[in-house]
Coordinates of C-alpha atoms and ligand atoms in Angstrom, one line a residue:
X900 CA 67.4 20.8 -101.7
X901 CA 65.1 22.1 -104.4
X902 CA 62.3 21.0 -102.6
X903 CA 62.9 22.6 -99.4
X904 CA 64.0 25.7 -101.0
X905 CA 60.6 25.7 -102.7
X906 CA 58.8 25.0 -99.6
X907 CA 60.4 27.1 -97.5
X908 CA 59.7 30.4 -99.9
X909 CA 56.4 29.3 -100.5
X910 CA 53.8 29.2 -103.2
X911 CA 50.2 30.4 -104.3
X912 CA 48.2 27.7 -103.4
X913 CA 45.3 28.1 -106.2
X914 CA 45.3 30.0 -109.3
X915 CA 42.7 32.0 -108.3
X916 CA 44.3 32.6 -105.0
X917 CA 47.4 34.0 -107.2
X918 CA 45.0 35.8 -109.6
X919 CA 43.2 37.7 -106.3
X920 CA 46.6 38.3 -104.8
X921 CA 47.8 40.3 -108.2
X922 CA 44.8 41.8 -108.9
X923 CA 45.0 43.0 -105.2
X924 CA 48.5 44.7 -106.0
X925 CA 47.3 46.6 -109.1
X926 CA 43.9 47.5 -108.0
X927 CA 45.0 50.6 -105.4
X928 CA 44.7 54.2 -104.6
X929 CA 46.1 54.1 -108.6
X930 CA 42.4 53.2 -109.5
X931 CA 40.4 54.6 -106.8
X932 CA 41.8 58.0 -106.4
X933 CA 44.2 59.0 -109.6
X934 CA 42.7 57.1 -112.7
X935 CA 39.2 59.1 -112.4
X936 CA 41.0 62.6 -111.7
X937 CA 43.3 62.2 -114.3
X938 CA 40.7 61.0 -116.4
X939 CA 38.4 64.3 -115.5
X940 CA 41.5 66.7 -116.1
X941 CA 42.7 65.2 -119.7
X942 CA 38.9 65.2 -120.7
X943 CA 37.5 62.0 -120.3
X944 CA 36.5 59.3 -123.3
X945 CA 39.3 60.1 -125.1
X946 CA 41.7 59.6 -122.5
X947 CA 40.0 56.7 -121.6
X948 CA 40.7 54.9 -125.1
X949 CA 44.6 55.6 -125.0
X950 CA 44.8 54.3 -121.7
X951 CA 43.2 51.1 -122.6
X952 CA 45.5 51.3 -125.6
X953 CA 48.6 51.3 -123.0
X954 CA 47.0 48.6 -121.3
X955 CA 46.8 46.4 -123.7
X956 CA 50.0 47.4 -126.1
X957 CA 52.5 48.2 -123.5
X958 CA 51.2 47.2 -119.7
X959 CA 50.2 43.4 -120.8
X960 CA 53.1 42.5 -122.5
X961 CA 55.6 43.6 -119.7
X962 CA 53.3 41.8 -117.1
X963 CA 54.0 38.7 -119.0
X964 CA 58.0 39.6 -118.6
X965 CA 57.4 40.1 -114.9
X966 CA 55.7 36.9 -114.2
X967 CA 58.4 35.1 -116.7
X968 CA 61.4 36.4 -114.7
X969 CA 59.6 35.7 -111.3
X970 CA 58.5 31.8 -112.5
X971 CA 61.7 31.1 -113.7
X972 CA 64.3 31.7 -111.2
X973 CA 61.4 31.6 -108.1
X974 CA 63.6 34.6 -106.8
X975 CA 62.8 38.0 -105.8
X976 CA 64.1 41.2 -108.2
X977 CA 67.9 41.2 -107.4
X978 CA 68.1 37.1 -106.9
X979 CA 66.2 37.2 -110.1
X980 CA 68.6 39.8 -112.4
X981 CA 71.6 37.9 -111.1
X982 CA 70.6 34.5 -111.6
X983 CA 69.5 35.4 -115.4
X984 CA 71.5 38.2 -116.2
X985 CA 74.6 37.5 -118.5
X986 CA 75.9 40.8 -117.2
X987 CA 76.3 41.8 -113.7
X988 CA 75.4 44.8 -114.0
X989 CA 71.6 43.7 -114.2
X990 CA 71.4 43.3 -110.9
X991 CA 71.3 46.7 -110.5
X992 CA 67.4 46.5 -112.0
X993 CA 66.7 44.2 -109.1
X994 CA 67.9 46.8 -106.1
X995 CA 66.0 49.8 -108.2
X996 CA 63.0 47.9 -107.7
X997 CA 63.8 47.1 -103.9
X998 CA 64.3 50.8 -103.4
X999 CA 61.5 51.6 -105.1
X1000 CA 59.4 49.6 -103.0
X1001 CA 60.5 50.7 -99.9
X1002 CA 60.1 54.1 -100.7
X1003 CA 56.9 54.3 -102.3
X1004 CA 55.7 52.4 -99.6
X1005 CA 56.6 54.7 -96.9
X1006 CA 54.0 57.6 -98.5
X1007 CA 51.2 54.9 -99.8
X1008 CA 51.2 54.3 -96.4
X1009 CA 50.5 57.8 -95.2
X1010 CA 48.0 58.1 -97.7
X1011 CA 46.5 55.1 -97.0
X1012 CA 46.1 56.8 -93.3
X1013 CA 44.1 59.3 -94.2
X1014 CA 41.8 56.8 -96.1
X1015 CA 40.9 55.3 -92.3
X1016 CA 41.1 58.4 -91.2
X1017 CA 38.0 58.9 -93.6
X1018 CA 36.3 55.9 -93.1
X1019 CA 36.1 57.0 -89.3
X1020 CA 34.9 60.4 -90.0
X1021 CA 32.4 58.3 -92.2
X1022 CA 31.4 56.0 -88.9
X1023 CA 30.6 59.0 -87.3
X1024 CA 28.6 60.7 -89.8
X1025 CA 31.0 63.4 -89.7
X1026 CA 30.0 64.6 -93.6
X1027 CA 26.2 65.0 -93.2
X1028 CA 24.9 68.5 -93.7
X1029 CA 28.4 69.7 -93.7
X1030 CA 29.3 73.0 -96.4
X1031 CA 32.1 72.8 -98.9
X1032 CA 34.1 75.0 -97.3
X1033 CA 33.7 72.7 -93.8
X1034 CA 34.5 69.6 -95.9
X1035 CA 37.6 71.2 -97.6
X1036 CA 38.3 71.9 -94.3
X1037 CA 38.3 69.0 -92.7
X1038 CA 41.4 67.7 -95.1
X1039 CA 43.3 70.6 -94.2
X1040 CA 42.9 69.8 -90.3
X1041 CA 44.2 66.4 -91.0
X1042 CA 47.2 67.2 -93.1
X1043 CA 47.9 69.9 -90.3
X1044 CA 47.4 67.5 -87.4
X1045 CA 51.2 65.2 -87.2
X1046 CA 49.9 62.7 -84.4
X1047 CA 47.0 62.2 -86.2
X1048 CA 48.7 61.5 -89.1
X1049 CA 51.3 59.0 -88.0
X1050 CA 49.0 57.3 -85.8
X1051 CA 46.5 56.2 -88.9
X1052 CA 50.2 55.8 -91.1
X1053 CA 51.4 53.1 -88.0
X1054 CA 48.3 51.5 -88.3
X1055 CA 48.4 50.9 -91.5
X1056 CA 51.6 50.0 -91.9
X1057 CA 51.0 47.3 -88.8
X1058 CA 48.3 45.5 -90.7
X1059 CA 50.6 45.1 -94.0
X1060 CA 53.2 43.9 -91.8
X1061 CA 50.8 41.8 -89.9
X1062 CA 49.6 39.7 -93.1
X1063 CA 52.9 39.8 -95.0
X1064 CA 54.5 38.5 -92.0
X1065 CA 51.6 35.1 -92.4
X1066 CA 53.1 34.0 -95.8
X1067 CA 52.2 33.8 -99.1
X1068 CA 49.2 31.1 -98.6
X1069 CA 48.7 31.8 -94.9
X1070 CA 49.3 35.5 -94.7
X1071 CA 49.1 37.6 -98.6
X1072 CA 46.7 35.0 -100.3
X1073 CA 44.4 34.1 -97.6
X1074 CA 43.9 38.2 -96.8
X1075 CA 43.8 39.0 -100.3
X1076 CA 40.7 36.0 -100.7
X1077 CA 38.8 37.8 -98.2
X1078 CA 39.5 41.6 -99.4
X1079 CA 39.3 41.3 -103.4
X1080 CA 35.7 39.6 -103.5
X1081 CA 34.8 41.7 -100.8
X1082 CA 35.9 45.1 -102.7
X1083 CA 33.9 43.6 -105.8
X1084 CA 30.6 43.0 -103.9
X1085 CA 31.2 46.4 -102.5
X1086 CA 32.0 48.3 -106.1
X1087 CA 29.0 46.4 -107.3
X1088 CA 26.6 48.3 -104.8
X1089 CA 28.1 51.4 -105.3
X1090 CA 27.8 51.1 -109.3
X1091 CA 24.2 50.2 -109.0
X1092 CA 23.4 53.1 -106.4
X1093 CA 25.3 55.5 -109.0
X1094 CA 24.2 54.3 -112.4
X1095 CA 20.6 55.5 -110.9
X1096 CA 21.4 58.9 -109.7
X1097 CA 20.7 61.7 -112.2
X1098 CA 23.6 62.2 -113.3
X1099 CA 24.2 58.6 -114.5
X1100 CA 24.0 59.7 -118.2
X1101 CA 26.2 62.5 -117.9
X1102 CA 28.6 60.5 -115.8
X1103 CA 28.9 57.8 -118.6
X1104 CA 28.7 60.0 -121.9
X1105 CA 31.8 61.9 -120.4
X1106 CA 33.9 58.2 -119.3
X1107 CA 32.8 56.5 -122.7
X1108 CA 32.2 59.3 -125.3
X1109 CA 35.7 60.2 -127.1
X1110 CA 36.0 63.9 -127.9
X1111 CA 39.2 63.6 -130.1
X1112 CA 40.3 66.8 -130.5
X1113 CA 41.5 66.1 -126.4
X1114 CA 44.0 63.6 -127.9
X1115 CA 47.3 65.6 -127.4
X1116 CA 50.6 63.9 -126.9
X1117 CA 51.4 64.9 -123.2
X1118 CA 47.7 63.0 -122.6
X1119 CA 49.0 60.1 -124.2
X1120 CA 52.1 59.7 -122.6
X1121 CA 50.3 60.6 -119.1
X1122 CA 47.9 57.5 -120.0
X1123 CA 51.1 55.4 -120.6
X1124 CA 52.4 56.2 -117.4
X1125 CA 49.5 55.8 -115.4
X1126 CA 49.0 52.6 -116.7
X1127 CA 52.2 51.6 -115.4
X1128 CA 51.4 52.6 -111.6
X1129 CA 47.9 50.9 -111.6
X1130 CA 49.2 47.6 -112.8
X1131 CA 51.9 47.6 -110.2
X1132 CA 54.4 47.4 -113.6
X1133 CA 58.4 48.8 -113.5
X1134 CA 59.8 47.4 -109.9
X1135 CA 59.5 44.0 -109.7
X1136 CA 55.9 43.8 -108.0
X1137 CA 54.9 41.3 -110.4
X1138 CA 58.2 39.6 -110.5
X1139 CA 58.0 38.5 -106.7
X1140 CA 54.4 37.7 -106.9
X1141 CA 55.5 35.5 -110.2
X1142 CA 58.2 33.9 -108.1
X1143 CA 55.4 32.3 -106.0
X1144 CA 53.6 30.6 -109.5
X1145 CA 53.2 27.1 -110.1
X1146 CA 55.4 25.6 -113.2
X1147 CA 51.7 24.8 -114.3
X1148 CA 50.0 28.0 -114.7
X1149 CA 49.8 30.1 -117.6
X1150 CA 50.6 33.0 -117.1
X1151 CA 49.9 34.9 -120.5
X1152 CA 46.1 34.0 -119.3
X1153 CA 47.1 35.3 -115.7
X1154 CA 48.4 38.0 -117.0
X1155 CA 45.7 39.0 -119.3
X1156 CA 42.9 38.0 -116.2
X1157 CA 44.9 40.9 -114.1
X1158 CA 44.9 44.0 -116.6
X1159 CA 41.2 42.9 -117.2
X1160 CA 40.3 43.1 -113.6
X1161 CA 42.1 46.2 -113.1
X1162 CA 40.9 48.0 -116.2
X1163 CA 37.7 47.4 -115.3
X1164 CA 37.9 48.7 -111.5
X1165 CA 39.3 51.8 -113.1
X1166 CA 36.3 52.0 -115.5
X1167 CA 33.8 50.7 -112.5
X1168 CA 35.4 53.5 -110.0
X1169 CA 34.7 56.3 -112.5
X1170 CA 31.1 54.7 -113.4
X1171 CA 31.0 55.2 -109.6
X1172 CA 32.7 58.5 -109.3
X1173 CA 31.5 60.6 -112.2
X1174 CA 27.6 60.1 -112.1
X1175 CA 27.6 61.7 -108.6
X1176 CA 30.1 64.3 -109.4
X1177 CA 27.7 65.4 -112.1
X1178 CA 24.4 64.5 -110.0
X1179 CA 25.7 67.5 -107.5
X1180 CA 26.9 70.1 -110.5
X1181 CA 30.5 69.7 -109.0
X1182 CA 33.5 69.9 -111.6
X1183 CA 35.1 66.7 -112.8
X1184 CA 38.6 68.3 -113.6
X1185 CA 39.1 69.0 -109.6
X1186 CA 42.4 67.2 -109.6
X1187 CA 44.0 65.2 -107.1
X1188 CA 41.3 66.7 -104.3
X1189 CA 38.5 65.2 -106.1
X1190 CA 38.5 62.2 -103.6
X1191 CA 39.1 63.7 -100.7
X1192 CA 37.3 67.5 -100.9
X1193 CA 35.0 66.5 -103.9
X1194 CA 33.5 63.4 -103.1
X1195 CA 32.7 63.5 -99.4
X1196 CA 30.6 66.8 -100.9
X1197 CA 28.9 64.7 -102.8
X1198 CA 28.4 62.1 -99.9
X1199 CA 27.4 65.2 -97.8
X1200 CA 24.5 65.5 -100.1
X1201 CA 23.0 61.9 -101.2
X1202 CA 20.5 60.3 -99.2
X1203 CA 21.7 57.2 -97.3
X1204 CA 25.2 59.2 -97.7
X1205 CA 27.2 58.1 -94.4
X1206 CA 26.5 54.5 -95.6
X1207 CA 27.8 55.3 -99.1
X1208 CA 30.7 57.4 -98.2
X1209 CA 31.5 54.2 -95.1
X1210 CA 31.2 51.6 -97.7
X1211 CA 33.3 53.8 -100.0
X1212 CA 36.1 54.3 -98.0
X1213 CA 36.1 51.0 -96.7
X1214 CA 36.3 50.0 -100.2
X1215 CA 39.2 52.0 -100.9
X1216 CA 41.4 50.8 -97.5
X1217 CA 41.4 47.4 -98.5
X1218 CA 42.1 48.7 -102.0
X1219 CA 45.2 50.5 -100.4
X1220 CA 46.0 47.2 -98.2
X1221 CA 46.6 44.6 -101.2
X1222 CA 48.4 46.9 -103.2
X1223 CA 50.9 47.9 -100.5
X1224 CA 51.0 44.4 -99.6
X1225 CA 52.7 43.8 -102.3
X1226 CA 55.1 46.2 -102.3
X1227 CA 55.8 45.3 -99.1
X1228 CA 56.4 41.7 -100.3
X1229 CA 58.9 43.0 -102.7
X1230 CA 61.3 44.6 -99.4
X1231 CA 60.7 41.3 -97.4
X1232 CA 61.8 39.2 -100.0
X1233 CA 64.5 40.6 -100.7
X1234 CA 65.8 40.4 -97.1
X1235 CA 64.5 36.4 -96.6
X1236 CA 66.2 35.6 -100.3
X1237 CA 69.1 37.3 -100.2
X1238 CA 70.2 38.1 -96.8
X1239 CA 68.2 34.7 -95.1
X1240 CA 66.7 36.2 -92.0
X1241 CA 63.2 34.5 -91.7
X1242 CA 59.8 35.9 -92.5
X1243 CA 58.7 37.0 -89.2
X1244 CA 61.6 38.8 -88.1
X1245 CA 62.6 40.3 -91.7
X1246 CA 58.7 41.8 -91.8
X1247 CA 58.6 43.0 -88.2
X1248 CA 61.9 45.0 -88.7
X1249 CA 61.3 46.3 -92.6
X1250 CA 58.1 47.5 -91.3
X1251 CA 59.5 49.6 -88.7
X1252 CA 62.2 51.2 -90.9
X1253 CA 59.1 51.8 -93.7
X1254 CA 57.2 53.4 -90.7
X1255 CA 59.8 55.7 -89.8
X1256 CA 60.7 56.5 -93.7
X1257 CA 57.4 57.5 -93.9
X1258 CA 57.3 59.7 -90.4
X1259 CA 58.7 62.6 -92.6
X1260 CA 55.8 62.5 -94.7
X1261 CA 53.2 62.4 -92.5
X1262 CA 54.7 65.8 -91.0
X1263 CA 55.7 67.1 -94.5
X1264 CA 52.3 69.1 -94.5
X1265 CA 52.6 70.2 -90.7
X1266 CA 55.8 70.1 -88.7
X1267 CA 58.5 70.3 -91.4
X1268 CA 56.3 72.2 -94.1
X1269 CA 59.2 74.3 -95.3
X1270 CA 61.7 71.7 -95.9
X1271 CA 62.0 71.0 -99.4
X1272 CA 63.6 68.9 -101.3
X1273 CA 63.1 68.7 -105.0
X1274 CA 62.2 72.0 -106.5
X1275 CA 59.4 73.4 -104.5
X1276 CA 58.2 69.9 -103.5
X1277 CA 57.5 69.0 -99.7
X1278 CA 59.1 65.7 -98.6
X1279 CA 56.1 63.8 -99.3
X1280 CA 56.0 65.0 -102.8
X1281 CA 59.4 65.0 -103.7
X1282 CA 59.3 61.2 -102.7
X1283 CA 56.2 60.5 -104.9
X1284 CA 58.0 62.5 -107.6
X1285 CA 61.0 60.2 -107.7
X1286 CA 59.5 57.2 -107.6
X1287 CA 56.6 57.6 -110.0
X1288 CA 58.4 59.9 -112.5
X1289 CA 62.0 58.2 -112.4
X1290 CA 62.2 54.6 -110.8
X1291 CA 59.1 52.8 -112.3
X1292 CA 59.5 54.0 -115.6
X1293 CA 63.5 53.2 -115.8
X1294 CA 62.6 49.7 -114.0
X1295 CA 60.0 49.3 -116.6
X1296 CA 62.2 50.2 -119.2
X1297 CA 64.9 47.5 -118.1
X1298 CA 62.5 45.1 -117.8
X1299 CA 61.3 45.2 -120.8
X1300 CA 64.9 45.6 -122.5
X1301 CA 65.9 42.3 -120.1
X1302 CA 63.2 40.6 -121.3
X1303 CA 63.8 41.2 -124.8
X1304 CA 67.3 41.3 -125.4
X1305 CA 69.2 39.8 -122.4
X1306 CA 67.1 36.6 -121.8
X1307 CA 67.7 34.0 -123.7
X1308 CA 65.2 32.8 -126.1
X1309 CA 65.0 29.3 -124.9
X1310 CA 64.2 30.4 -121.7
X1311 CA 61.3 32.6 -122.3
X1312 CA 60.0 30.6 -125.3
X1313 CA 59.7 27.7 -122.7
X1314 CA 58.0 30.2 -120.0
X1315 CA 55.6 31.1 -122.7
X1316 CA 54.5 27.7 -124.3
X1317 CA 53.7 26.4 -120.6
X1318 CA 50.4 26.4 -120.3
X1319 CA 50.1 25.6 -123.8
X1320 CA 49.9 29.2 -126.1
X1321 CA 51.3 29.4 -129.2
X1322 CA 54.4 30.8 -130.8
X1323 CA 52.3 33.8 -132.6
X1324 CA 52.2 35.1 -129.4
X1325 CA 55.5 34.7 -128.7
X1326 CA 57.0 36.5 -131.5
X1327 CA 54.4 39.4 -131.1
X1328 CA 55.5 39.8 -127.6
X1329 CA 59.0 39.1 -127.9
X1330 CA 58.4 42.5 -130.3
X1331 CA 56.7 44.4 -128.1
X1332 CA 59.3 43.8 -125.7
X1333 CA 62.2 44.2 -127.9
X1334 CA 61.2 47.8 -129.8
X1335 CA 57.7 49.3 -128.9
X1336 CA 57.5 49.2 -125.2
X1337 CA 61.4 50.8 -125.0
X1338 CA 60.3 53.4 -127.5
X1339 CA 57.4 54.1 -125.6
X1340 CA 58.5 54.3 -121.9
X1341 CA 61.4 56.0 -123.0
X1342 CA 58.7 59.0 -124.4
X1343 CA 57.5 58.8 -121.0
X1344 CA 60.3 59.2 -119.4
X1345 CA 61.4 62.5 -121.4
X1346 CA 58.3 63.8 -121.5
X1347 CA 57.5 63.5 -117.2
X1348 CA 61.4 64.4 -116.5
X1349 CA 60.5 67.6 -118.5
X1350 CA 63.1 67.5 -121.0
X1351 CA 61.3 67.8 -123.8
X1352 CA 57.7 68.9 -123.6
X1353 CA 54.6 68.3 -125.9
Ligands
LIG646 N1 49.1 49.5 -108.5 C1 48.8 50.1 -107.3 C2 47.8 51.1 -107.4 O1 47.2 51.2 -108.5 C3 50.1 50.7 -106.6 C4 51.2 49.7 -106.6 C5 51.3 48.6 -105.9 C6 52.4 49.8 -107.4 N2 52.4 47.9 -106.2 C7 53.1 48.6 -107.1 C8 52.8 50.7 -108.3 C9 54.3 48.4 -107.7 C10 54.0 50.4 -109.0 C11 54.7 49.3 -108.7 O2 47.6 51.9 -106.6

């Protein structure tokens, strides 16, 4: 029985395979497009610092809880909280992150259309020679345009269904082989071609060169939480990808090998960014339009620019694609594991109900402009609001409370020491678990709801 359950949910067939597959969910639009504007508006180097900080005190140690919970019951969230949870009410963790999923998903997936939107305007050499003011424009047409729109969100959203739909080994690991490397070789190029335009020291003194008078509290809890989104941390991302581990894989190293690669294709992605910001005079702090009005400017202007700005995007898609891979694979496992429809048919129909979730977003900037939902916010926004600012940070919170209150001991001492690390580590992360990481996602929580501000 145990055996066919196994075989039937299927595992990572390599560690590196696993390792690829998780570096693929954190390394998203979360590196590419928010870390270096957030980064340019709270002032670089310092920043930077705090949110390697997060990383390391607060992001690491609940990766570690994610792939505990996942390893040990080989469930998805809400199998996961029931099986372990001495109360019922944990459970309730498990469907947050489902929900979470499925609605973050719906407007990754939008965004992630306008990415192959660019990369086609890129094919065509649509940038070249163009003015500011043309290449502002051209994001304005798209967000205006609704077919346009949901045909690049349907596309998208076909291809994630398409390789969730394989497996883990056949579909999400063997995609996710091909994509990661390929996004490194492409990241390398595009370091290389920026560390040697003139702005390359300007680029790295601001990334690297801590000004810390910037260090105010609402940048530090801003770093906190945006650690949080790039390593795919508070829904249970990491909990379904840990359900596929082997017994025999350590996953403290795992863990540590994924906040590495992640941290460093944020780093890498503003070594890339920031140089040729700088080379072409433009301002660092443009905000969230600093990826798609800034930088095809800067494209505009290189030489060899359609290639760069093609490879670019490119990069970025498959960037998108492994990260909402795996939120994907959160929804579909939760239908296979608890309601025990088989893969094929549980992705193809998900993946229609995300795609038309996510209709309303695509025409949130167009067709139904005036509808709004929270405050002033479109629908697109009011969805990204709610997930980012409430659901990941109250999943990460019960995660991390789970973890280190409501698990018993034996059972994550045992998840630890496999693999062979020792207790030290144990204890410190049982702590971290137990009292900083609560304290500190709870500040973020406040501090983003807006009920107390710094
Ligand atoms: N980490 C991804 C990014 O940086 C986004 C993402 C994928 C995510 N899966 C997630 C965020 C789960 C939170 C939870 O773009």
């Amino acid at each position: 029985m145990e055996e066919k359950n196994c075989r039937s949910r299927g595992t990572w067939t390599t560690r590196i395979g696993f390792i690829f597959a998780a570096a693929g969910s954190a390394v998203g639009l979360g590196n590419m497009w928010k870390f270096p504007y957030v980064t340019g508006i709270y002032g670089g180097g310092a920043f930077v610092l705090i949110y390697l900080l997060s990383v390391i005190m607060i992001g690491f140690p609940i990766m570690v809880a994610e792939f505990m919970i996942g390893r040990n019951t080989q469930l998805s969230p809400v199998g996961a909280f029931t099986k372990l949870g001495k109360n019922r009410l944990w459970k309730f963790a498990g469907w947050l992150g489902v929900l979470s999923g499925f609605i973050i998903l719906s407007y990754y997936s939008v965004v992630g259309g306008w990415i192959l939107d660019y990369v086609i305007r890129s094919v065509f050499n649509q940038f070249q020679n163009c003015s500011v003011r043309q290449i502002e424009k051209m994001f304005e047409v798209l967000l205006e345009s609704p077919l346009r729109q949901v045909g690049c969100h349907a596309f998208f959203i076909f291809f994630v269904v398409y390789v969730v739909s394989g497996g883990i080994a056949r579909g999400i690991e063997r995609w996710n082989k091909i994509l990661m490397p390929t996004l490194f070789g492409i990241l390398l190029l595009l370091l290389i071609n920026s560390l040697l335009s003139p702005g390359a020291r300007e680029g790295i003194k601001f990334l690297f060169n801590p000004d810390f008078s910037k260090i105010t509290p609402s940048a530090i809890l801003v770093a906190m939480g945006q650690a949080f989104f790039s390593l795919s941390l508070g829904m249970g991302a990491m909990i379904t990808y840990g359900s596929y581990i082997n017994q025999d894989t350590n996953i403290v190293n795992s863990a540590a090998e994924v906040c590495f690669l992640d941290t460093l294709v944020a780093l890498v992605g503003g070594l890339v960014i920031f140089p040729i910001v700088f080379s072409c005079g433009l301002p660092p702090s443009a905000g969230p339009g600093l990826f798609f009005k800034t930088l095809p400017v800067v494209f505009s202007r290189l030489p060899w620019g359609s290639l760069i700005a093609f490879f670019f995007f490119i990069l970025v898609t498959f960037a998108a694609l492994t990260s909402a891979i795996s939120l994907f694979e959160v929804v579909v496992s939760y239908v296979i594991d608890e309601k025990g429809w088989n893969r094929k048919k549980s992705s193809y129909f998900m993946g229609i109900i995300i795609f038309l979730v996510g209709v309303p977003s695509a025409l949130s900037f167009n067709l139904i402009k005036n509808i709004e939902i929270i405050g002033k916010r479109n629908v697109f926004d009011s969805l990204d609001f709610i997930a980012t600012n409430y659901f990941l940070p109250i999943g990460g919170l019960l995660i991390a409370l789970f973890c280190g209150w409501s698990l018993s001991e034996k059972v994550s001492k045992d998840e630890i020491r496999k693999g062979g690390n020792n207790l030290f580590f144990y204890y410190l992360w049982r702590y971290i678990v137990r009292y900083i990481a609560p304290v500190a996602v709870t500040l973020v929580f406040i501090q983003k709801t807006g009920l107390i501000s710094f």
